[in-house]
Amino acid sequence: MKSDFESYLNPALGERLRRLKLDKTYTKGLGTLLFDEYGTRYLDFVGAYGALPFGHSCPTIAAAIQDALDDNEPTLVQPSSLKSAGKLAKYLINLAPGKMKACYFTNSGAEAVEAAIKVAFAKTKRSHILTTVMGFHGKTLGALSATWNPDFQTDFFVPYTNFHAVPYGDVDALKGFFHDRGHSLAAFIVEPIQGEAGAIVPPQGYLQVARKLCHQYSTLFIVDEIQTGLGRTGHLFCSDTIDGGPDILTLSKALGGGIMPIGACLVNELAYSDIFSLKHSSTFAGNMLACKAGIATLDLLLANDRAILKRVLTTGSLLKSRLNLIFTKFPGVAKLHGEGLLLGLELTICRQYKEPRFGSYLSILNEQGALVPLVASYLLNVEKIRLAPALNGSSTLRIEPPLTVKTIEIEQFLQSIERVIALLFTRNTSRLLAHLCDQKPTHENDLVFASRKSGACNQLVKYPGEISRFAFLIHPLTFGSFLDFDTSLCNYSDAALQKFENELLPLIEPFVAASTIIRSKTGVRIYGEFIMVPRTAKQFNQADGLSNLELLETSIELAKERGAQIVGLGAYTSIASRGGVSLSEQLPLTTGNSCTLLISVDATRQCLALRGKKLADIEVAIVGAAGSIGASAVRLYLLEACAITLIGNPISGNRNSARFVETLTNALLYLADVSTQHSGLGRLAQQILKRPEWLANPDDVNGARELASQLIDENGSHVALTWSNDAAQGLSNSDLVFVATSNTERFISPSFLKRHAIVCDISRPANLSFTIRDLRPDVLTIDGGLVAPYEPAELGANFGTSQGSIYACMAETMMLTFAQHFNSTSLGLALKNEDLSLIRDLINEHGFSLSSPTSFDRPIIIKAAQPKDQKRKQSHENHSAQKTQG
């Protein structure tokens, strides 16, 4: 259920918080503790991003505000001589590093930065500002220009032209910029520790060099201490260590004591100007209540010889040393940044580090910067610990508890962190996400067993550099496909996997799931990468077409960036793009449908031969005859089959007849093209060749379409060609069933099929009900579209095929790469005859063949039919053996 926050305040953020179960409503806060509306207690180590120096509801700050209210001291009396504001300004100037001259109050940190930039412009008469990459200074337009992160800037047409950035902590880059453009700079703005980038500490001496350069070029030196200032690192100010201090100092967050919003911009003599002082103002800045909170905050920080600050140094040291011990115990998972109680826990897991399972969504999520919110969700919902991601450091959790955090609370925090680090170390997706998928966690030992059972390592093969390369787009067919990539999910129920599909899969961007090097019969080697498109067939069906195409374009762009020369479209990536024709031409594309069709038809011929049958003797039903592969199958089967039934999607209804006309038109043109060279035409083809309409104009498109329309209207009354939208009815008399649909359900039931029928299902997801396997042993079912490459291929991931097999659509992409045929092939809803011919030649040239047959993804043995006299002989021998035994 949506909250009022999501419905009326921030729908986008509210929806994301709800999806991640971070949408708690807190009704009470005391010190380091928060309580939600159900009374559940949480340990808050976010601390409002450093704005809670003394925790929630600090009684001293609250009392100072209440006393002011009780005295009826006026809150807002601009312009006048503001008593509380003046007192707080004097207090800050006397404490601040360097020799500050004036203090300007604001309502937030971002406003303080805006004021600092204006101060610099007014004083220097220069218009350029230098900042640092991944620095964070706020989200108002001027501050956002200094917040050098394109993710935050691009949509708002910032940074403004005169803002520039250099890498943080890079002295050489800083010196180089000043050498080239220093005389145009009004100011250089920098954080002494980059908070939102993940508590990144610069090299020793960096800030001192920066100040020296600024003064050398008459540039103002702005130090942003909005997050580091007022005790967070165990010092009142981080910039205390800079000789001479900053020219401009910005403060906020902790200054309000965790209760009132307030910011401040302090300036020294070099930065001060009457112009700014007279032309800058703010209605609420310097209001009495906020300043009373600021004065009380400073009093607390300085009380008892700065006891709180000394405690931060001790507490921060303890926290850092204990966290580093945990990271040593579980190597390769995380590392720590920061000082005092401004810490960043950076997750470092990736696929370059040895995985105990075949694959892990956790590694992928962290590579894409999406794991940290999930870890925060686990800590909040399972461990009752509240942490938050760094806004710029996508792989970093911020640790900023109140400065008054107790040792016992740190111990609780450390125990929880150790448990979550252990889950990340074992890539235990199952337990980490169980609370989001409504799945009861399985015992750890079960998951360890599952990981050992897999015994493989999902590491990408290194590209040799001298060979051709392809990319192939894959996607999870159903929610069950998640297990192929991450075996830790093996204990999840269907309902939990569906939850994963609906809630968590949308968080993942396309990624390289695996890679391979494969060799042809000719000796040519190629390199290929398999790019996972994070959308199931069901989600492709439910999403709007534009959304699907945008996701596919992003995937192809990734393939292009990684050097692919051609891209294959697997499963629904082809269907969702109308056989690739709706996609831009970033790279040559192939659907692989030509190879899928040819191999699958060959498989059905093989099955028929083993049963002692020929196409000329049987009736063929083609389910999905209006689709690309189904329509082309009609073309091939029309030459030899005794009879054909076209079966369409019942959802399409009457529209199917028009589609079948187009299917049949192409089939008739193909028949006209090859009939004179083809010996052994079937009964159906012979019937069509005798039609007067055919004899009059056998290879004219309009004539073929007219004849096709008549045949569809007749629906079997004159030739052995029928069509139906009812699969149960259409399959009842068919000896061979060829299934190639975009339907995501297993809708073909045992009762639909004729006794001893042969069924080839190339649909992915498959369309045959599992009950056929159990209830119809007389029916031979085979999984179509599977190929054996010349040499066994280690693809680097489990794609749902049996060992030694690959999908024919993959094979076509590989064959085109072997041949360096980097032209789009097999696109659209009607396969070209020349593409079929090309792929047939490439199959033979490069040594691809039918794979060992499988049925419902299980290996099977197809027994050849015995002649009748051989059957009688075998029966007699069996009877004699039984008598002898008796």
GROMACS .gro file of N, CA and C in nm, residues 725-847:
model
  369
  725ASN      N    1  -0.749  -2.146  -3.491
  725ASN     CA    2  -0.699  -2.074  -3.374
  725ASN      C    3  -0.711  -2.160  -3.248
  726ASP      N    4  -0.761  -2.282  -3.266
  726ASP     CA    5  -0.783  -2.373  -3.154
  726ASP      C    6  -0.679  -2.484  -3.160
  727ALA      N    7  -0.579  -2.476  -3.071
  727ALA     CA    8  -0.471  -2.574  -3.074
  727ALA      C    9  -0.523  -2.715  -3.047
  728ALA      N   10  -0.618  -2.730  -2.957
  728ALA     CA   11  -0.671  -2.864  -2.925
  728ALA      C   12  -0.733  -2.928  -3.047
  729GLN      N   13  -0.807  -2.849  -3.123
  729GLN     CA   14  -0.872  -2.900  -3.244
  729GLN      C   15  -0.769  -2.922  -3.355
  730GLY      N   16  -0.681  -2.826  -3.373
  730GLY     CA   17  -0.588  -2.830  -3.486
  730GLY      C   18  -0.483  -2.939  -3.475
  731LEU      N   19  -0.450  -2.983  -3.354
  731LEU     CA   20  -0.343  -3.082  -3.336
  731LEU      C   21  -0.394  -3.225  -3.331
  732SER      N   22  -0.523  -3.243  -3.324
  732SER     CA   23  -0.579  -3.377  -3.296
  732SER      C   24  -0.546  -3.480  -3.403
  733ASN      N   25  -0.524  -3.438  -3.529
  733ASN     CA   26  -0.496  -3.534  -3.637
  733ASN      C   27  -0.353  -3.523  -3.689
  734SER      N   28  -0.268  -3.449  -3.620
  734SER     CA   29  -0.134  -3.421  -3.673
  734SER      C   30  -0.033  -3.523  -3.622
  735ASP      N   31   0.045  -3.579  -3.717
  735ASP     CA   32   0.149  -3.675  -3.681
  735ASP      C   33   0.276  -3.603  -3.634
  736LEU      N   34   0.301  -3.485  -3.689
  736LEU     CA   35   0.419  -3.407  -3.653
  736LEU      C   36   0.373  -3.266  -3.616
  737VAL      N   37   0.415  -3.222  -3.498
  737VAL     CA   38   0.378  -3.089  -3.449
  737VAL      C   39   0.505  -3.006  -3.432
  738PHE      N   40   0.508  -2.892  -3.496
  738PHE     CA   41   0.622  -2.800  -3.491
  738PHE      C   42   0.575  -2.676  -3.418
  739VAL      N   43   0.635  -2.646  -3.299
  739VAL     CA   44   0.586  -2.539  -3.213
  739VAL      C   45   0.688  -2.426  -3.210
  740ALA      N   46   0.647  -2.307  -3.253
  740ALA     CA   47   0.737  -2.190  -3.254
  740ALA      C   48   0.653  -2.065  -3.227
  741THR      N   49   0.627  -2.038  -3.099
  741THR     CA   50   0.541  -1.925  -3.064
  741THR      C   51   0.614  -1.829  -2.970
  742SER      N   52   0.550  -1.716  -2.946
  742SER     CA   53   0.598  -1.621  -2.846
  742SER      C   54   0.516  -1.632  -2.718
  743ASN      N   55   0.433  -1.734  -2.709
  743ASN     CA   56   0.352  -1.755  -2.589
  743ASN      C   57   0.443  -1.796  -2.473
  744THR      N   58   0.422  -1.738  -2.358
  744THR     CA   59   0.508  -1.767  -2.243
  744THR      C   60   0.454  -1.880  -2.155
  745GLU      N   61   0.342  -1.941  -2.194
  745GLU     CA   62   0.281  -2.045  -2.113
  745GLU      C   63   0.300  -2.183  -2.175
  746ARG      N   64   0.292  -2.287  -2.092
  746ARG     CA   65   0.293  -2.426  -2.139
  746ARG      C   66   0.148  -2.467  -2.167
  747PHE      N   67   0.097  -2.423  -2.280
  747PHE     CA   68  -0.046  -2.435  -2.307
  747PHE      C   69  -0.085  -2.561  -2.385
  748ILE      N   70   0.011  -2.636  -2.437
  748ILE     CA   71  -0.022  -2.756  -2.515
  748ILE      C   72  -0.031  -2.874  -2.418
  749SER      N   73  -0.152  -2.929  -2.406
  749SER     CA   74  -0.183  -3.033  -2.307
  749SER      C   75  -0.176  -3.172  -2.370
  750PRO      N   76  -0.168  -3.278  -2.286
  750PRO     CA   77  -0.161  -3.415  -2.338
  750PRO      C   78  -0.278  -3.450  -2.429
  751SER      N   79  -0.398  -3.399  -2.394
  751SER     CA   80  -0.518  -3.436  -2.471
  751SER      C   81  -0.519  -3.377  -2.611
  752PHE      N   82  -0.434  -3.277  -2.638
  752PHE     CA   83  -0.432  -3.214  -2.770
  752PHE      C   84  -0.371  -3.306  -2.876
  753LEU      N   85  -0.287  -3.400  -2.836
  753LEU     CA   86  -0.196  -3.466  -2.929
  753LEU      C   87  -0.247  -3.602  -2.975
  754LYS      N   88  -0.221  -3.628  -3.100
  754LYS     CA   89  -0.255  -3.756  -3.160
  754LYS      C   90  -0.164  -3.866  -3.104
  755ARG      N   91  -0.214  -3.988  -3.102
  755ARG     CA   92  -0.135  -4.100  -3.052
  755ARG      C   93  -0.009  -4.116  -3.139
  756HIS      N   94   0.105  -4.135  -3.071
  756HIS     CA   95   0.236  -4.154  -3.134
  756HIS      C   96   0.282  -4.031  -3.214
  757ALA      N   97   0.232  -3.915  -3.178
  757ALA     CA   98   0.276  -3.793  -3.245
  757ALA      C   99   0.421  -3.761  -3.209
  758ILE      N  100   0.485  -3.688  -3.300
  758ILE     CA  101   0.619  -3.633  -3.275
  758ILE      C  102   0.602  -3.482  -3.261
  759VAL      N  103   0.657  -3.427  -3.152
  759VAL     CA  104   0.642  -3.284  -3.125
  759VAL      C  105   0.779  -3.222  -3.109
  760CYS      N  106   0.806  -3.119  -3.189
  760CYS     CA  107   0.931  -3.042  -3.177
  760CYS      C  108   0.896  -2.903  -3.127
  761ASP      N  109   0.940  -2.870  -3.006
  761ASP     CA  110   0.907  -2.742  -2.943
  761ASP      C  111   1.033  -2.655  -2.940
  762ILE      N  112   1.034  -2.548  -3.021
  762ILE     CA  113   1.149  -2.457  -3.019
  762ILE      C  114   1.117  -2.328  -2.945
  763SER      N  115   0.996  -2.316  -2.892
  763SER     CA  116   0.958  -2.194  -2.821
  763SER      C  117   1.040  -2.182  -2.693
  764ARG      N  118   1.079  -2.061  -2.662
  764ARG     CA  119   1.149  -2.032  -2.537
  764ARG      C  120   1.086  -1.908  -2.474
  765PRO      N  121   1.010  -1.924  -2.362
  765PRO     CA  122   0.986  -2.045  -2.284
  765PRO      C  123   0.909  -2.150  -2.363
  766ALA      N  124   0.926  -2.276  -2.322
  766ALA     CA  125   0.863  -2.387  -2.393
  766ALA      C  126   0.712  -2.383  -2.377
  767ASN      N  127   0.642  -2.444  -2.474
  767ASN     CA  128   0.495  -2.442  -2.474
  767ASN      C  129   0.431  -2.575  -2.437
  768LEU      N  130   0.512  -2.682  -2.422
  768LEU     CA  131   0.456  -2.813  -2.391
  768LEU      C  132   0.437  -2.828  -2.241
  769SER      N  133   0.318  -2.875  -2.202
  769SER     CA  134   0.290  -2.899  -2.061
  769SER      C  135   0.376  -3.015  -2.010
  770PHE      N  136   0.425  -3.002  -1.886
  770PHE     CA  137   0.504  -3.109  -1.826
  770PHE      C  138   0.424  -3.239  -1.815
  771THR      N  139   0.292  -3.229  -1.813
  771THR     CA  140   0.210  -3.349  -1.799
  771THR      C  141   0.220  -3.439  -1.922
  772ILE      N  142   0.260  -3.385  -2.037
  772ILE     CA  143   0.281  -3.469  -2.156
  772ILE      C  144   0.391  -3.571  -2.128
  773ARG      N  145   0.496  -3.527  -2.062
  773ARG     CA  146   0.608  -3.615  -2.028
  773ARG      C  147   0.561  -3.731  -1.941
  774ASP      N  148   0.469  -3.703  -1.850
  774ASP     CA  149   0.427  -3.804  -1.753
  774ASP      C  150   0.310  -3.890  -1.801
  775LEU      N  151   0.219  -3.830  -1.880
  775LEU     CA  152   0.095  -3.900  -1.915
  775LEU      C  153   0.094  -3.954  -2.057
  776ARG      N  154   0.186  -3.912  -2.142
  776ARG     CA  155   0.181  -3.956  -2.282
  776ARG      C  156   0.316  -4.015  -2.325
  777PRO      N  157   0.352  -4.132  -2.276
  777PRO     CA  158   0.479  -4.194  -2.317
  777PRO      C  159   0.482  -4.231  -2.465
  778ASP      N  160   0.366  -4.237  -2.528
  778ASP     CA  161   0.362  -4.269  -2.671
  778ASP      C  162   0.408  -4.151  -2.757
  779VAL      N  163   0.402  -4.030  -2.701
  779VAL     CA  164   0.438  -3.910  -2.776
  779VAL      C  165   0.587  -3.884  -2.763
  780LEU      N  166   0.653  -3.862  -2.876
  780LEU     CA  167   0.795  -3.828  -2.876
  780LEU      C  168   0.808  -3.676  -2.880
  781THR      N  169   0.858  -3.618  -2.773
  781THR     CA  170   0.879  -3.473  -2.767
  781THR      C  171   1.029  -3.445  -2.770
  782ILE      N  172   1.069  -3.348  -2.848
  782ILE     CA  173   1.209  -3.307  -2.853
  782ILE      C  174   1.218  -3.156  -2.841
  783ASP      N  175   1.326  -3.112  -2.776
  783ASP     CA  176   1.353  -2.969  -2.764
  783ASP      C  177   1.422  -2.924  -2.891
  784GLY      N  178   1.358  -2.839  -2.967
  784GLY     CA  179   1.414  -2.796  -3.094
  784GLY      C  180   1.513  -2.683  -3.078
  785GLY      N  181   1.583  -2.652  -3.186
  785GLY     CA  182   1.672  -2.538  -3.189
  785GLY      C  183   1.802  -2.556  -3.114
  786LEU      N  184   1.847  -2.683  -3.098
  786LEU     CA  185   1.972  -2.709  -3.028
  786LEU      C  186   2.077  -2.763  -3.124
  787VAL      N  187   2.200  -2.715  -3.108
  787VAL     CA  188   2.308  -2.744  -3.201
  787VAL      C  189   2.431  -2.790  -3.123
  788ALA      N  190   2.507  -2.878  -3.186
  788ALA     CA  191   2.637  -2.917  -3.132
  788ALA      C  192   2.745  -2.849  -3.214
  789PRO      N  193   2.829  -2.765  -3.152
  789PRO     CA  194   2.939  -2.703  -3.226
  789PRO      C  195   3.046  -2.805  -3.260
  790TYR      N  196   3.139  -2.766  -3.343
  790TYR     CA  197   3.245  -2.858  -3.387
  790TYR      C  198   3.325  -2.910  -3.267
  791GLU      N  199   3.361  -2.819  -3.176
  791GLU     CA  200   3.429  -2.859  -3.053
  791GLU      C  201   3.339  -2.824  -2.936
  792PRO      N  202   3.340  -2.904  -2.829
  792PRO     CA  203   3.260  -2.870  -2.710
  792PRO      C  204   3.292  -2.729  -2.664
  793ALA      N  205   3.187  -2.652  -2.638
  793ALA     CA  206   3.206  -2.511  -2.604
  793ALA      C  207   3.178  -2.489  -2.456
  794GLU      N  208   3.274  -2.428  -2.387
  794GLU     CA  209   3.253  -2.385  -2.249
  794GLU      C  210   3.210  -2.239  -2.255
  795LEU      N  211   3.079  -2.216  -2.236
  795LEU     CA  212   3.024  -2.083  -2.254
  795LEU      C  213   3.040  -1.994  -2.133
  796GLY      N  214   3.081  -2.052  -2.021
  796GLY     CA  215   3.106  -1.970  -1.903
  796GLY      C  216   2.985  -1.946  -1.817
  797ALA      N  217   2.870  -2.001  -1.854
  797ALA     CA  218   2.748  -1.986  -1.773
  797ALA      C  219   2.650  -2.094  -1.815
  798ASN      N  220   2.551  -2.114  -1.733
  798ASN     CA  221   2.448  -2.213  -1.761
  798ASN      C  222   2.331  -2.145  -1.830
  799PHE      N  223   2.308  -2.180  -1.956
  799PHE     CA  224   2.200  -2.117  -2.032
  799PHE      C  225   2.079  -2.210  -2.049
  800GLY      N  226   2.075  -2.317  -1.972
  800GLY     CA  227   1.959  -2.406  -1.975
  800GLY      C  228   1.966  -2.513  -2.081
  801THR      N  229   2.082  -2.532  -2.145
  801THR     CA  230   2.096  -2.639  -2.244
  801THR      C  231   2.177  -2.754  -2.184
  802SER      N  232   2.165  -2.871  -2.243
  802SER     CA  233   2.242  -2.985  -2.196
  802SER      C  234   2.388  -2.969  -2.234
  803GLN      N  235   2.475  -3.043  -2.168
  803GLN     CA  236   2.618  -3.031  -2.193
  803GLN      C  237   2.649  -3.065  -2.339
  804GLY      N  238   2.728  -2.981  -2.402
  804GLY     CA  239   2.765  -3.002  -2.542
  804GLY      C  240   2.670  -2.940  -2.641
  805SER      N  241   2.560  -2.880  -2.591
  805SER     CA  242   2.461  -2.818  -2.681
  805SER      C  243   2.460  -2.668  -2.662
  806ILE      N  244   2.428  -2.598  -2.769
  806ILE     CA  245   2.402  -2.455  -2.763
  806ILE      C  246   2.277  -2.427  -2.845
  807TYR      N  247   2.217  -2.313  -2.822
  807TYR     CA  248   2.100  -2.276  -2.901
  807TYR      C  249   2.142  -2.242  -3.044
  808ALA      N  250   2.056  -2.277  -3.138
  808ALA     CA  251   2.087  -2.253  -3.278
  808ALA      C  252   2.102  -2.105  -3.309
  809CYS      N  253   2.025  -2.020  -3.237
  809CYS     CA  254   2.040  -1.876  -3.260
  809CYS      C  255   2.178  -1.828  -3.219
  810MET      N  256   2.234  -1.887  -3.112
  810MET     CA  257   2.372  -1.857  -3.075
  810MET      C  258   2.467  -1.904  -3.185
  811ALA      N  259   2.441  -2.026  -3.233
  811ALA     CA  260   2.528  -2.086  -3.335
  811ALA      C  261   2.533  -2.000  -3.459
  812GLU      N  262   2.419  -1.945  -3.501
  812GLU     CA  263   2.418  -1.861  -3.621
  812GLU      C  264   2.506  -1.738  -3.601
  813THR      N  265   2.499  -1.677  -3.483
  813THR     CA  266   2.584  -1.562  -3.454
  813THR      C  267   2.731  -1.601  -3.463
  814MET      N  268   2.764  -1.718  -3.410
  814MET     CA  269   2.902  -1.765  -3.415
  814MET      C  270   2.947  -1.792  -3.558
  815MET      N  271   2.860  -1.856  -3.637
  815MET     CA  272   2.896  -1.888  -3.776
  815MET      C  273   2.921  -1.763  -3.858
  816LEU      N  274   2.837  -1.663  -3.839
  816LEU     CA  275   2.856  -1.538  -3.912
  816LEU      C  276   2.987  -1.470  -3.872
  817THR      N  277   3.024  -1.486  -3.744
  817THR     CA  278   3.151  -1.430  -3.698
  817THR      C  279   3.268  -1.508  -3.754
  818PHE      N  280   3.257  -1.642  -3.758
  818PHE     CA  281   3.361  -1.723  -3.821
  818PHE      C  282   3.386  -1.675  -3.965
  819ALA      N  283   3.276  -1.652  -4.037
  819ALA     CA  284   3.285  -1.614  -4.179
  819ALA      C  285   3.315  -1.466  -4.198
  820GLN      N  286   3.320  -1.389  -4.086
  820GLN     CA  287   3.334  -1.243  -4.092
  820GLN      C  288   3.227  -1.182  -4.182
  821HIS      N  289   3.109  -1.240  -4.173
  821HIS     CA  290   2.993  -1.190  -4.248
  821HIS      C  291   2.922  -1.090  -4.157
  822PHE      N  292   2.978  -0.971  -4.148
  822PHE     CA  293   2.925  -0.872  -4.054
  822PHE      C  294   2.819  -0.786  -4.123
  823ASN      N  295   2.713  -0.855  -4.162
  823ASN     CA  296   2.595  -0.791  -4.221
  823ASN      C  297   2.473  -0.848  -4.149
  824SER      N  298   2.371  -0.765  -4.134
  824SER     CA  299   2.250  -0.812  -4.066
  824SER      C  300   2.188  -0.928  -4.142
  825THR      N  301   2.146  -1.031  -4.069
  825THR     CA  302   2.098  -1.156  -4.128
  825THR      C  303   1.979  -1.206  -4.049
  826SER      N  304   1.887  -1.270  -4.119
  826SER     CA  305   1.771  -1.335  -4.056
  826SER      C  306   1.684  -1.237  -3.979
  827LEU      N  307   1.672  -1.115  -4.027
  827LEU     CA  308   1.589  -1.017  -3.959
  827LEU      C  309   1.447  -1.018  -4.012
  828GLY      N  310   1.354  -0.961  -3.934
  828GLY     CA  311   1.217  -0.945  -3.978
  828GLY      C  312   1.133  -1.069  -3.958
  829LEU      N  313   1.009  -1.062  -4.002
  829LEU     CA  314   0.912  -1.169  -3.981
  829LEU      C  315   0.909  -1.269  -4.095
  830ALA      N  316   0.984  -1.243  -4.201
  830ALA     CA  317   0.990  -1.338  -4.313
  830ALA      C  318   1.136  -1.362  -4.348
  831LEU      N  319   1.185  -1.482  -4.318
  831LEU     CA  320   1.325  -1.513  -4.346
  831LEU      C  321   1.349  -1.517  -4.497
  832LYS      N  322   1.463  -1.464  -4.539
  832LYS     CA  323   1.496  -1.462  -4.681
  832LYS      C  324   1.554  -1.597  -4.723
  833ASN      N  325   1.521  -1.639  -4.843
  833ASN     CA  326   1.574  -1.765  -4.895
  833ASN      C  327   1.726  -1.763  -4.901
  834GLU      N  328   1.782  -1.646  -4.937
  834GLU     CA  329   1.928  -1.638  -4.946
  834GLU      C  330   1.995  -1.652  -4.809
  835ASP      N  331   1.924  -1.605  -4.702
  835ASP     CA  332   1.979  -1.623  -4.567
  835ASP      C  333   1.977  -1.770  -4.527
  836LEU      N  334   1.869  -1.838  -4.561
  836LEU     CA  335   1.860  -1.981  -4.531
  836LEU      C  336   1.971  -2.057  -4.604
  837SER      N  337   1.994  -2.020  -4.728
  837SER     CA  338   2.098  -2.086  -4.806
  837SER      C  339   2.237  -2.059  -4.747
  838LEU      N  340   2.261  -1.931  -4.707
  838LEU     CA  341   2.389  -1.894  -4.648
  838LEU      C  342   2.415  -1.974  -4.521
  839ILE      N  343   2.317  -1.979  -4.434
  839ILE     CA  344   2.337  -2.046  -4.305
  839ILE      C  345   2.352  -2.196  -4.324
  840ARG      N  346   2.281  -2.255  -4.418
  840ARG     CA  347   2.299  -2.397  -4.446
  840ARG      C  348   2.444  -2.426  -4.486
  841ASP      N  349   2.500  -2.340  -4.570
  841ASP     CA  350   2.639  -2.359  -4.612
  841ASP      C  351   2.736  -2.342  -4.494
  842LEU      N  352   2.707  -2.243  -4.407
  842LEU     CA  353   2.795  -2.219  -4.293
  842LEU      C  354   2.788  -2.331  -4.190
  843ILE      N  355   2.671  -2.390  -4.173
  843ILE     CA  356   2.657  -2.504  -4.083
  843ILE      C  357   2.753  -2.615  -4.124
  844ASN      N  358   2.754  -2.644  -4.253
  844ASN     CA  359   2.840  -2.752  -4.304
  844ASN      C  360   2.988  -2.711  -4.298
  845GLU      N  361   3.017  -2.586  -4.336
  845GLU     CA  362   3.156  -2.542  -4.343
  845GLU      C  363   3.224  -2.542  -4.207
  846HIS      N  364   3.151  -2.503  -4.104
  846HIS     CA  365   3.214  -2.484  -3.973
  846HIS      C  366   3.186  -2.597  -3.874
  847GLY      N  367   3.123  -2.703  -3.923
  847GLY     CA  368   3.114  -2.825  -3.843
  847GLY      C  369   3.007  -2.827  -3.737
   0.00000   0.00000   0.00000
